Short mmCIF file of C-alpha atoms and ligand atoms in Angstrom, two decimals:
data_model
loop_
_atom_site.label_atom_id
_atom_site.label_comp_id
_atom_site.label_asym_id
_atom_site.label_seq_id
_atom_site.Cartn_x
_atom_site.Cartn_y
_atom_site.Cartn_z
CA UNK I 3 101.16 17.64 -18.87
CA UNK I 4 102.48 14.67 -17.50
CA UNK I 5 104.26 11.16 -18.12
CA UNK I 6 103.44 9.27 -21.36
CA UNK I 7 101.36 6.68 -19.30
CA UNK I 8 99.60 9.58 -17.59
CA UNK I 9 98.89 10.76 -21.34
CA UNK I 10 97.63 7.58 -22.17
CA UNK I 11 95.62 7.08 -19.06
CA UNK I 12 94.12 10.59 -20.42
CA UNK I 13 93.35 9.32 -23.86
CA UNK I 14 91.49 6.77 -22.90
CA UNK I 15 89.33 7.98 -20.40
CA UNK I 16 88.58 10.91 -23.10
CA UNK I 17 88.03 8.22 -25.69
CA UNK I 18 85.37 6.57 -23.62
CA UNK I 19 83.62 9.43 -22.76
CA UNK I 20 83.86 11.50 -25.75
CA UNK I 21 83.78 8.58 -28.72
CA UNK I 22 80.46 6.84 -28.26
CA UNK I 23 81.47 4.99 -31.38
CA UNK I 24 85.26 3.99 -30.37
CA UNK I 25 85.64 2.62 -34.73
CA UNK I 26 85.90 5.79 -35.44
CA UNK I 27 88.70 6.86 -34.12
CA UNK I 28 92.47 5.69 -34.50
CA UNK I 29 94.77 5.26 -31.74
CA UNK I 30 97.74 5.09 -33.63
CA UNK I 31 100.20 2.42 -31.67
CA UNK I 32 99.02 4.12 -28.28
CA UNK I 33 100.50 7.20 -29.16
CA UNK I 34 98.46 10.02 -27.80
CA UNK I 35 95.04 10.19 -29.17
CA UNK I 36 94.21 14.00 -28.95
CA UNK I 37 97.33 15.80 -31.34
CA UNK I 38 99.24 18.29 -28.97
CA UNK I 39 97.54 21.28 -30.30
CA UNK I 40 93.60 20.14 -30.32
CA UNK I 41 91.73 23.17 -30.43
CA UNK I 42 88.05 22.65 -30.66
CA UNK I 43 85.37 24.92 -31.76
CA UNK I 44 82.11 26.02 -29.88
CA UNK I 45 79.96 28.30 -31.66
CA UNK I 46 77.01 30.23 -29.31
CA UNK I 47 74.42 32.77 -31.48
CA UNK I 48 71.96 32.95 -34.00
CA UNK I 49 70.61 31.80 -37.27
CA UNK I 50 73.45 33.14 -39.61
CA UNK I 51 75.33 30.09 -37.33
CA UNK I 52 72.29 27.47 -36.50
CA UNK I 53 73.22 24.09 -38.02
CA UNK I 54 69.74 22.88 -36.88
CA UNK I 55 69.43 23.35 -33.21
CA UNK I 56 65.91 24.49 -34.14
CA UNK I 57 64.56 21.61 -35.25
CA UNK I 58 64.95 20.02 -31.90
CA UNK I 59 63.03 22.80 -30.13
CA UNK I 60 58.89 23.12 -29.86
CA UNK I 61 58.51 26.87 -31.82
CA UNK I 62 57.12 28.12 -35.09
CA UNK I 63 58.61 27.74 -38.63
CA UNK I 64 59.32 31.44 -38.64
CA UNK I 65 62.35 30.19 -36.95
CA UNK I 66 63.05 26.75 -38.72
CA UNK I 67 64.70 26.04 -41.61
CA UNK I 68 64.32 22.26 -42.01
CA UNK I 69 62.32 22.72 -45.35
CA UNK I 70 63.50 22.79 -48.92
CA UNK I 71 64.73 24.43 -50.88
CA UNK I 72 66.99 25.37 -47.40
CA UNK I 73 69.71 22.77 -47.88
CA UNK I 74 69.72 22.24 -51.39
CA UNK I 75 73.09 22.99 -52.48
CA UNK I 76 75.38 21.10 -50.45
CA UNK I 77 73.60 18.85 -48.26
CA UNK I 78 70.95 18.01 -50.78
CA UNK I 79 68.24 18.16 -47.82
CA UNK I 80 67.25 20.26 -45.48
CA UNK I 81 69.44 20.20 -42.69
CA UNK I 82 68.09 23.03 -40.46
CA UNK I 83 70.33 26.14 -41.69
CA UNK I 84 69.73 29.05 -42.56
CA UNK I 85 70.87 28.46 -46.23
CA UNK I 86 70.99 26.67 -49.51
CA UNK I 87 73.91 25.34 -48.26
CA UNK I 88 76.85 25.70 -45.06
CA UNK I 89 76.75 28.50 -42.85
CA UNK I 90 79.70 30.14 -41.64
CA UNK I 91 80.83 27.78 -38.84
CA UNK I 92 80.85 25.03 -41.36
CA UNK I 93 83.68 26.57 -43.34
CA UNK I 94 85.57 27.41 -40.33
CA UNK I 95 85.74 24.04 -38.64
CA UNK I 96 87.03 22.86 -42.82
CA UNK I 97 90.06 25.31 -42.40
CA UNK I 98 90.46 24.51 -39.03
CA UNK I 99 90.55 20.38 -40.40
CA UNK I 100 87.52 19.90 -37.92
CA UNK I 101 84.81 17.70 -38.61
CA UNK I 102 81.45 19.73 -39.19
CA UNK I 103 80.10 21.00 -35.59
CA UNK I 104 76.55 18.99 -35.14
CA UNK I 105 73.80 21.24 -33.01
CA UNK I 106 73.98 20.36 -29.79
CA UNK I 107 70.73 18.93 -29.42
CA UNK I 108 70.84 16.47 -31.83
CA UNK I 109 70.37 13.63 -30.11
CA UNK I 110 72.56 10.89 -31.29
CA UNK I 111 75.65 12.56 -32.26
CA UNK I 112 78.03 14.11 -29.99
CA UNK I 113 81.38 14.24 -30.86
CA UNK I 114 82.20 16.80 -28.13
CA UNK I 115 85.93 16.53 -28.49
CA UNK I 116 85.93 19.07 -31.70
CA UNK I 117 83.56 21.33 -29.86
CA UNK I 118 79.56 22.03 -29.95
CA UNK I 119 77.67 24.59 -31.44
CA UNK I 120 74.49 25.73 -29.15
CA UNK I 121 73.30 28.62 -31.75
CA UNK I 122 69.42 28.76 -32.37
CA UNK I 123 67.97 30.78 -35.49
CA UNK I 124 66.22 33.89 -33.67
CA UNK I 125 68.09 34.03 -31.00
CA UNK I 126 69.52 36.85 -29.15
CA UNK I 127 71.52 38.21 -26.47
CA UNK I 128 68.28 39.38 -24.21
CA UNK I 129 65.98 36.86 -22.80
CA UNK I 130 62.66 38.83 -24.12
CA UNK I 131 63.76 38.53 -27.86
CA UNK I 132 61.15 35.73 -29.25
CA UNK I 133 61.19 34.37 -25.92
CA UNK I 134 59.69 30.76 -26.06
CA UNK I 135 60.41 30.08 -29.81
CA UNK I 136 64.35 30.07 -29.54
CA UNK I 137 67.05 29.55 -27.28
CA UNK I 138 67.98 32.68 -26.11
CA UNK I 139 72.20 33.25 -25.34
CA UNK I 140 71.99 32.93 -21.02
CA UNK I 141 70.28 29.15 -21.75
CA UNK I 142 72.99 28.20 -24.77
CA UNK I 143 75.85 29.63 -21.61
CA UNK I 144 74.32 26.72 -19.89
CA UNK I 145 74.59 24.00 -21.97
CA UNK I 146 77.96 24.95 -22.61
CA UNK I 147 78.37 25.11 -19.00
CA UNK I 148 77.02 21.56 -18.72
CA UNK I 149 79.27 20.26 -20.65
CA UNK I 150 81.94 21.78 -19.21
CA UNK I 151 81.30 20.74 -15.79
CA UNK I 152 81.23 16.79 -17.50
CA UNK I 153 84.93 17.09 -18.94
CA UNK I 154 86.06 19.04 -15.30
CA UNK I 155 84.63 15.85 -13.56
CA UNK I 156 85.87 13.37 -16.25
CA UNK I 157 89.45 14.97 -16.80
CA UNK I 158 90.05 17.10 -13.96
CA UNK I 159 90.19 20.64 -13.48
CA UNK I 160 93.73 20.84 -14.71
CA UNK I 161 93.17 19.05 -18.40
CA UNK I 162 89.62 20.31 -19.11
CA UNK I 163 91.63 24.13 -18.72
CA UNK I 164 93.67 22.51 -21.07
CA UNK I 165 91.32 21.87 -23.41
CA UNK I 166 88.75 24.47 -23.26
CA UNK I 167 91.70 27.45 -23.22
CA UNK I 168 92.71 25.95 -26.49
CA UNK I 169 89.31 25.70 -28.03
CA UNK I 170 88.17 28.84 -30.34
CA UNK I 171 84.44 30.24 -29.32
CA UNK I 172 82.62 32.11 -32.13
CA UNK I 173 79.51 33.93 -31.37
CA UNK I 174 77.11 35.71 -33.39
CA UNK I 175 74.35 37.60 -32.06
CA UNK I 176 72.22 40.88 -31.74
CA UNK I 177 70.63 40.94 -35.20
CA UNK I 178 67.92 39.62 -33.64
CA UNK I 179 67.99 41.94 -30.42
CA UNK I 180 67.59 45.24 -32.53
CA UNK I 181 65.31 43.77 -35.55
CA UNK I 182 62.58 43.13 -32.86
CA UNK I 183 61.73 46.66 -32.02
CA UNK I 184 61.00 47.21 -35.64
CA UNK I 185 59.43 43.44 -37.00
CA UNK I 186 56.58 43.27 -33.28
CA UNK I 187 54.90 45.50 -31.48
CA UNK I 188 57.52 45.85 -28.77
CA UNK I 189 57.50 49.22 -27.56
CA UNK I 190 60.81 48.96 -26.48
CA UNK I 191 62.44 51.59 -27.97
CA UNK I 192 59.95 54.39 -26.94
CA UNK I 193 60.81 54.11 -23.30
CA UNK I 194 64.85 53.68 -23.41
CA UNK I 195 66.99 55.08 -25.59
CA UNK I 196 68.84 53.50 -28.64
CA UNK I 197 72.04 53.79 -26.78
CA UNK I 198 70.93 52.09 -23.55
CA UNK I 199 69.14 49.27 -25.59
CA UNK I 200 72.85 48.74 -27.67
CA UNK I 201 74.34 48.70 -23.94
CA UNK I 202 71.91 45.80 -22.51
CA UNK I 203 72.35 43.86 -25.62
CA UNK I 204 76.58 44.68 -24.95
CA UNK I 205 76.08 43.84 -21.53
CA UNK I 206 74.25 40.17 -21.88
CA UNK I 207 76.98 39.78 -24.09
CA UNK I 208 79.88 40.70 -21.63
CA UNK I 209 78.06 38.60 -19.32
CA UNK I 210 78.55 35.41 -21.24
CA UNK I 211 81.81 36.21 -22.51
CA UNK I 212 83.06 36.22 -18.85
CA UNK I 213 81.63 33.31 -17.88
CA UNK I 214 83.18 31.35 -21.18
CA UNK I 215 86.20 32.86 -19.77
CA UNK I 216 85.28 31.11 -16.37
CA UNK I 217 84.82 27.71 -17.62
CA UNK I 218 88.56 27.89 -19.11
CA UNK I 219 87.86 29.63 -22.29
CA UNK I 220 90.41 32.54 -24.05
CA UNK I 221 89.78 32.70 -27.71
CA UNK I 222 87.06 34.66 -29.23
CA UNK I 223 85.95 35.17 -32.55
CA UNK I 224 83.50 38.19 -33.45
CA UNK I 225 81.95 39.94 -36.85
CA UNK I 226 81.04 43.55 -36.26
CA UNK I 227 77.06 43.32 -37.05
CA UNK I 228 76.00 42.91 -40.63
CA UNK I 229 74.46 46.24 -42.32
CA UNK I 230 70.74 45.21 -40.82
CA UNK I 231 68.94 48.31 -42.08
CA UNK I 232 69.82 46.73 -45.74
CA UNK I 233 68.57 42.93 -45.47
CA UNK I 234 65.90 42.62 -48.10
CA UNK I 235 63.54 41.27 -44.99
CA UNK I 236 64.16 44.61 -43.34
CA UNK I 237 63.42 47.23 -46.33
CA UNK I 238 59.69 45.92 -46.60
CA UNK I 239 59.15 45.97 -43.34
CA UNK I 240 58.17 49.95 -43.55
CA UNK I 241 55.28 50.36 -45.61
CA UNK I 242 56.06 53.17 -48.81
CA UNK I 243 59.56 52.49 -48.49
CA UNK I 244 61.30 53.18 -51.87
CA UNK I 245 64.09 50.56 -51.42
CA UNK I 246 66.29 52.85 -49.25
CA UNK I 247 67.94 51.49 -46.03
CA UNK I 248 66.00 51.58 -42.65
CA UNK I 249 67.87 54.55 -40.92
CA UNK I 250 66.67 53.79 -37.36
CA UNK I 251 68.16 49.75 -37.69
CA UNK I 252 71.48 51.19 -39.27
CA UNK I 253 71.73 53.77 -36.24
CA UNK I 254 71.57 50.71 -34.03
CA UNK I 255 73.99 48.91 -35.90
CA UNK I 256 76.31 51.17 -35.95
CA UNK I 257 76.30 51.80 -32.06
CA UNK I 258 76.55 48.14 -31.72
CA UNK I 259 80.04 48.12 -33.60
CA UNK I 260 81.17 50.95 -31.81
CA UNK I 261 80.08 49.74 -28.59
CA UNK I 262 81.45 45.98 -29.12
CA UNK I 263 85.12 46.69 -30.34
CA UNK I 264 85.33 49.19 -26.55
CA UNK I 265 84.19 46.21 -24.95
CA UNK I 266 86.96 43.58 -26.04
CA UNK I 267 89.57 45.80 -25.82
CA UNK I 268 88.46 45.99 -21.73
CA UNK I 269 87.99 42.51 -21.44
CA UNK I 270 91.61 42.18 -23.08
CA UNK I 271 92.66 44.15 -20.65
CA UNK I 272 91.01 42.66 -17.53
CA UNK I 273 90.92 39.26 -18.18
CA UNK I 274 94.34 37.41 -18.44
CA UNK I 275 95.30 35.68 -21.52
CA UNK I 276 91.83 36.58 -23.69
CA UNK I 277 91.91 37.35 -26.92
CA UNK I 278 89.88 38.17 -29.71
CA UNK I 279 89.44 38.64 -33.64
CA UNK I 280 86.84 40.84 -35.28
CA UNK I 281 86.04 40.72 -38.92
CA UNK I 282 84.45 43.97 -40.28
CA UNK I 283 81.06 42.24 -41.23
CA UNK I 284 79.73 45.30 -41.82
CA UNK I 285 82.15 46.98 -44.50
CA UNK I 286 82.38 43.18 -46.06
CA UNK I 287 78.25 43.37 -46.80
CA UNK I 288 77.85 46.98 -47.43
CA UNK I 289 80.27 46.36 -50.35
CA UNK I 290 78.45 43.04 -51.64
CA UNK I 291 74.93 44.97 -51.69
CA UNK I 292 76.29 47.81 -53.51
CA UNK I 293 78.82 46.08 -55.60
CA UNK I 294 78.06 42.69 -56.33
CA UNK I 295 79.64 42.05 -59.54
CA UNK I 296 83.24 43.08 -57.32
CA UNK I 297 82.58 39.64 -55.56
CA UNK I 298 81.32 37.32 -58.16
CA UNK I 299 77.85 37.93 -57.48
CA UNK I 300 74.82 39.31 -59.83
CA UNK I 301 72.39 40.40 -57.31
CA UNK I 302 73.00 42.06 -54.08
CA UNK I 303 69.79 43.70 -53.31
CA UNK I 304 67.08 41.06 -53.88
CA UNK I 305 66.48 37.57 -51.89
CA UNK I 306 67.11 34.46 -54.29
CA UNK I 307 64.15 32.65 -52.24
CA UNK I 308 61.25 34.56 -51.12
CA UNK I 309 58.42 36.91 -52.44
CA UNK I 310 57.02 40.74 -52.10
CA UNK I 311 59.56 43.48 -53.25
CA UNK I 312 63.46 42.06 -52.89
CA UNK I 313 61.80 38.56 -52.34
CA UNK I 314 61.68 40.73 -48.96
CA UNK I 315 59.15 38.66 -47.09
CA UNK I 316 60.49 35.75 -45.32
CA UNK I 317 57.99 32.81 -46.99
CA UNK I 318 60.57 31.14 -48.72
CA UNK I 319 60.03 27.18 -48.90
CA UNK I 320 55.94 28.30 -48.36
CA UNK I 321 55.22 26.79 -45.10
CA UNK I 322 55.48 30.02 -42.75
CA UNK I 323 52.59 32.43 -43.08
CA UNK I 324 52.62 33.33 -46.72
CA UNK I 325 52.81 30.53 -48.51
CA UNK I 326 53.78 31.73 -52.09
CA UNK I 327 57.60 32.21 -52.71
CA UNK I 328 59.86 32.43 -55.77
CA UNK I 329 63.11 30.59 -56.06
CA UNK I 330 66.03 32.21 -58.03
CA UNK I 331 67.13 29.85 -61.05
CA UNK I 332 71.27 30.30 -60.12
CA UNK I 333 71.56 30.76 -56.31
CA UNK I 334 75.51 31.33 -56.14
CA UNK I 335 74.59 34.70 -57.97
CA UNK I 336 72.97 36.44 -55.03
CA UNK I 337 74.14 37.69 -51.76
CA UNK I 338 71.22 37.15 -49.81
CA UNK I 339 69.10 33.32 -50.29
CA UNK I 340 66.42 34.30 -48.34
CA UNK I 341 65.28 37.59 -47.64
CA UNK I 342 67.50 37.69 -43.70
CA UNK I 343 69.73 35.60 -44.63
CA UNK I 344 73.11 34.51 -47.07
CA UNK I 345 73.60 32.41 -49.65
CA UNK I 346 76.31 29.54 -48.91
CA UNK I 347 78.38 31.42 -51.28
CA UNK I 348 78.29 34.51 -49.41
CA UNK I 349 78.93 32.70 -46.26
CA UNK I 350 82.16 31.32 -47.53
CA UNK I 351 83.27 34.60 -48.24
CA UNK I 352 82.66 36.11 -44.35
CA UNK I 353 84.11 33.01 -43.10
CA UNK I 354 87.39 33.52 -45.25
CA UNK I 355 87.27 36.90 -44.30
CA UNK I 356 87.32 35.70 -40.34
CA UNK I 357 89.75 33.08 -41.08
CA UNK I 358 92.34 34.93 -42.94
CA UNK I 359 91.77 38.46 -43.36
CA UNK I 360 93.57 41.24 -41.38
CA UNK I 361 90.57 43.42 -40.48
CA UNK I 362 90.60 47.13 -39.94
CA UNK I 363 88.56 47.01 -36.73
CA UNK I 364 90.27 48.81 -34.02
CA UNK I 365 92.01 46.64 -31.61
CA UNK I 366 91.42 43.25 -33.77
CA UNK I 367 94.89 42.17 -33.93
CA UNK I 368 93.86 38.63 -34.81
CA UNK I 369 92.30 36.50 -37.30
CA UNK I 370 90.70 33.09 -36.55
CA UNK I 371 93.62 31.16 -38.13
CA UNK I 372 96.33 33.13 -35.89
CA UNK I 373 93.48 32.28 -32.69
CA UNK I 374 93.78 28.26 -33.84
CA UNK I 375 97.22 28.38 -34.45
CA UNK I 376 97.78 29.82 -30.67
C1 LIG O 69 54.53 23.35 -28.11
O1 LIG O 69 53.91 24.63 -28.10
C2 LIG O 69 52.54 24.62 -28.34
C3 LIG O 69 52.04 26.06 -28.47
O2 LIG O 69 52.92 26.98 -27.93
C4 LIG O 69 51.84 23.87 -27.22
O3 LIG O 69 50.47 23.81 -27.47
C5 LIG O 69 52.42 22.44 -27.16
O4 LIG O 69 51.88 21.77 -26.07
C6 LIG O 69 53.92 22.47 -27.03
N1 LIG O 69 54.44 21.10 -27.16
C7 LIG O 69 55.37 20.62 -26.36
C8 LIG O 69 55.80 19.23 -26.64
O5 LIG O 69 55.83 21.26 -25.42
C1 LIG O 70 50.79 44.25 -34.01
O1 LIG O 70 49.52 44.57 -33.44
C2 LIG O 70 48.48 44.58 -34.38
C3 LIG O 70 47.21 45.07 -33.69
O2 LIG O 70 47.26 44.89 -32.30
C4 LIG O 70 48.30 43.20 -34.99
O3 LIG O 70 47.27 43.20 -35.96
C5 LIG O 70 49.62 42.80 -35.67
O4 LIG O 70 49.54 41.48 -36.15
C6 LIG O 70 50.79 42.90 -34.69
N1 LIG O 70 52.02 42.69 -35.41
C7 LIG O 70 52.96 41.85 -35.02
C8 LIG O 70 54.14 41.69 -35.93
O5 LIG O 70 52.88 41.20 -33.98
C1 LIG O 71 70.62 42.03 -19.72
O1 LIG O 71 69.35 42.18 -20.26
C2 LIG O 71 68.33 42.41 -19.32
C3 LIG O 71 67.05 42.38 -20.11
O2 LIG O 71 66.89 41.09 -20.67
C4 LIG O 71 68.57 43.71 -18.62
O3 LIG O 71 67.58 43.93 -17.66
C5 LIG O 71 69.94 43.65 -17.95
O4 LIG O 71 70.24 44.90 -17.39
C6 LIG O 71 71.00 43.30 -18.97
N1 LIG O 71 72.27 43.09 -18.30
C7 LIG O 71 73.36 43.82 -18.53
C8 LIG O 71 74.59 43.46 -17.76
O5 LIG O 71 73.37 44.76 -19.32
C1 LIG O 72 75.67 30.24 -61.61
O1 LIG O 72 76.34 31.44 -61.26
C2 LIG O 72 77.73 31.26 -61.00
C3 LIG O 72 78.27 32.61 -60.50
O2 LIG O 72 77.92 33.66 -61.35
C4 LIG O 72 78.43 30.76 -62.24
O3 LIG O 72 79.78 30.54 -61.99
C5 LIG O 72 77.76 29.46 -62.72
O4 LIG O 72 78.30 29.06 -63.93
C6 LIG O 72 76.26 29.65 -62.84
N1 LIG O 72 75.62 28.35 -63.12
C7 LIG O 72 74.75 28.15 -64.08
C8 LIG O 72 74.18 26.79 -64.17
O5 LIG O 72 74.40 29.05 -64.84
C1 LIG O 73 87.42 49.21 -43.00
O1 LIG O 73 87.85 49.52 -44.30
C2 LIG O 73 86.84 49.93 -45.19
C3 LIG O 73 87.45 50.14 -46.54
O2 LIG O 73 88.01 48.95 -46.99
C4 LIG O 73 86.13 51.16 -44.65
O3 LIG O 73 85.09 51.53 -45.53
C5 LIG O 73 85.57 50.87 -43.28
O4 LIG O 73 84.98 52.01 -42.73
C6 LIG O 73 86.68 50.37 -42.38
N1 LIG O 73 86.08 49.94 -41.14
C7 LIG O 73 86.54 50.33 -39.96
C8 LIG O 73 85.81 49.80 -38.77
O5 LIG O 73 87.50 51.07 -39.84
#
């Protein structure tokens, strides 16, 4: 960097374009206004990280979540997640001392200097999966890359680097990829095999990862795919079923954790100065199903919020197509909230897991608090 008048200079050009609402922030005597080691967050994926990108968007409420009782634990109103209360990005922008990450499409917040998160419940890494109800990975890439483009021509090529190479980029997504095949009629999976369809899903991801990497960015965070044959939503979905996992969805899974791992450890490789952390989402929630009472929890198997066998069907709150749904009396005692997704509680234990645990994956030699602390 340069002089401290060139820092200055910096500062406030950031402060104008950044801080719509300049009372909010301290300058501190003039002293520079970003602390040496800013590192932002963006977050790119799927429900398990929408803060409420969805309720900006024209789709279905199969794919919204701005109805109680979503919301009612923390926030006290529906905000749009996926939960009774924060999803996982919430509780990593806490121990990273970030404010919480607004969707990027609400429209009168934008506080762009801790980061943005572009997820959308639904979502995944292919174009095709609930095309026209969500925003699919390749159009979240280009809002980031929007943005990007507006700090390179605000700050210069040399500072927006600067700040994007420090900023930490969590993604989530594929649940939604291989859960299509089995929840439509997509016929998919009868003319390619399960291992191509993992590599396309892979390969949209690679895609965006590289061009992350393009706009300036070097520090991933990843959960190998939750155990998606096991969701309450997914064991009604075959008629008969006696409460077993679906085999076919935990085949895909398990390809997908293979497959991703391979692909970070190339990217390490190729690209200069990436680098990555993995939590073992899979192991973490195949032990919280089975053995709940390990973890603090009473019920690992059924839905707090929902109805059918597990509270499997996704109706909770009543407005989606079935409109009958039962509500658990103590949420923090269940895994799952609704039938696809976790309770708050169970979200702060992933994200502690990605923050500070040393994970077994192969090649993961990072967690997310060594990637912020970089
Ligand atoms: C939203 O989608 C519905 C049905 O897909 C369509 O009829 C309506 O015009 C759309 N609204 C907007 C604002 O695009
Ligand atoms: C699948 O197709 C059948 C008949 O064409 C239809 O009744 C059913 O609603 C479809 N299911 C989904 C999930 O789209
Ligand atoms: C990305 O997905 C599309 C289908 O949406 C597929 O045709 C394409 O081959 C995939 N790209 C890669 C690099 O795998
Ligand atoms: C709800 O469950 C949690 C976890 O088991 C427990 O700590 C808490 O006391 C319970 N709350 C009520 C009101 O029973
Ligand atoms: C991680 O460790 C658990 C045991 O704690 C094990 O069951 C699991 O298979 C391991 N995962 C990997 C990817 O090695």
């Amino acid at each position: 960097m340069g002089t401290p008048t060139k820092l200055y200079a910096l500062c406030s050009l950031l402060l104008a374009f950044l801080f719509p609402f300049l009372n909010s922030v301290q300058l501190d005597g003039g002293k520079l206004c970003l602390p040496e080691k800013h590192a932002s967050l963006f977050i790119f994926g799927d429900s398990l990280y929408d803060p409420g990108n969805n309720n900006y968007i024209n789709t279905t409420t199969d794919f919204q979540a701005n109805f109680g009782p979503y919301g009612e634990t923390f926030f006290k109103y529906p905000t749009g997640r996926f939960s009774d209360g924060r999803v996982i990005p919430d509780f990593i922008a806490e121990y990273a001392k970030l404010p919480l990450i607004t969707p990027y499409l609400h429209p009168g917040y934008h506080r762009y200097i801790d980061g943005a998160n572009f997820a959308s419940g639904g979502a995944g890494a292919l174009v095709e999966t609930h095309q026209g109800y969500v925003i699919d990975l390749k159009t979240q890439l280009s809002y980031f890359k929007n943005l990007a483009r507006l700090f390179r021509k605000k700050l210069g090529h040399a500072e927006a680097n600067t700040f994007f190479g420090r900023a930490v980029y969590l993604i989530s997504i594929g649940g939604n990829d291989y859960l299509v095949p089995f929840n439509s009629n997509s016929s998919v999976l009868q003319s390619i095999s399960k291992e191509e369809y993992v590599d396309m899903v892979i390969g949209n991801l690679t895609t965006v990862i590289k061009e992350i990497y393009n706009n300036g960015g070097r520090k991933f965070g990843f959960t190998s795919m939750l155990p998606l044959g096991c969701l309450p939503f997914t064991k009604v979905l075959k008629p008969g079923n006696t409460g077993a996992c679906i085999e076919e969805l935990t085949t895909l899974t398990k390809l997908h954790n293979k497959a991703l791992p391979k692909v970070l450890q190339k990217l390490e490789r190729q690209l200069n100065g990436f680098i990555y952390s993995i939590a073992d989402g899979y192991t973490a929630f195949s032990e919280r199903i089975n053995n709940p009472a390990k973890y603090g929890f009473k019920e690992g198997k059924i839905a707090c919020c929902g109805s059918g066998e597990y509270r499997g069907i996704l109706s909770c709150g009543g407005i989606r197509s079935v409109k009958e749904y039962e509500l658990c009396e103590n949420i923090s005692e269940y895994v799952f909230f609704d039938s696809a997704h976790l309770s708050e509680r169970a979200n702060e234990q992933v994200a502690k897991l990605m923050w500070s645990g040393t994970s077994n994956v192969t090649g993961a030699n990072y967690n997310l608090k060594a990637l912020f602390e970089l």
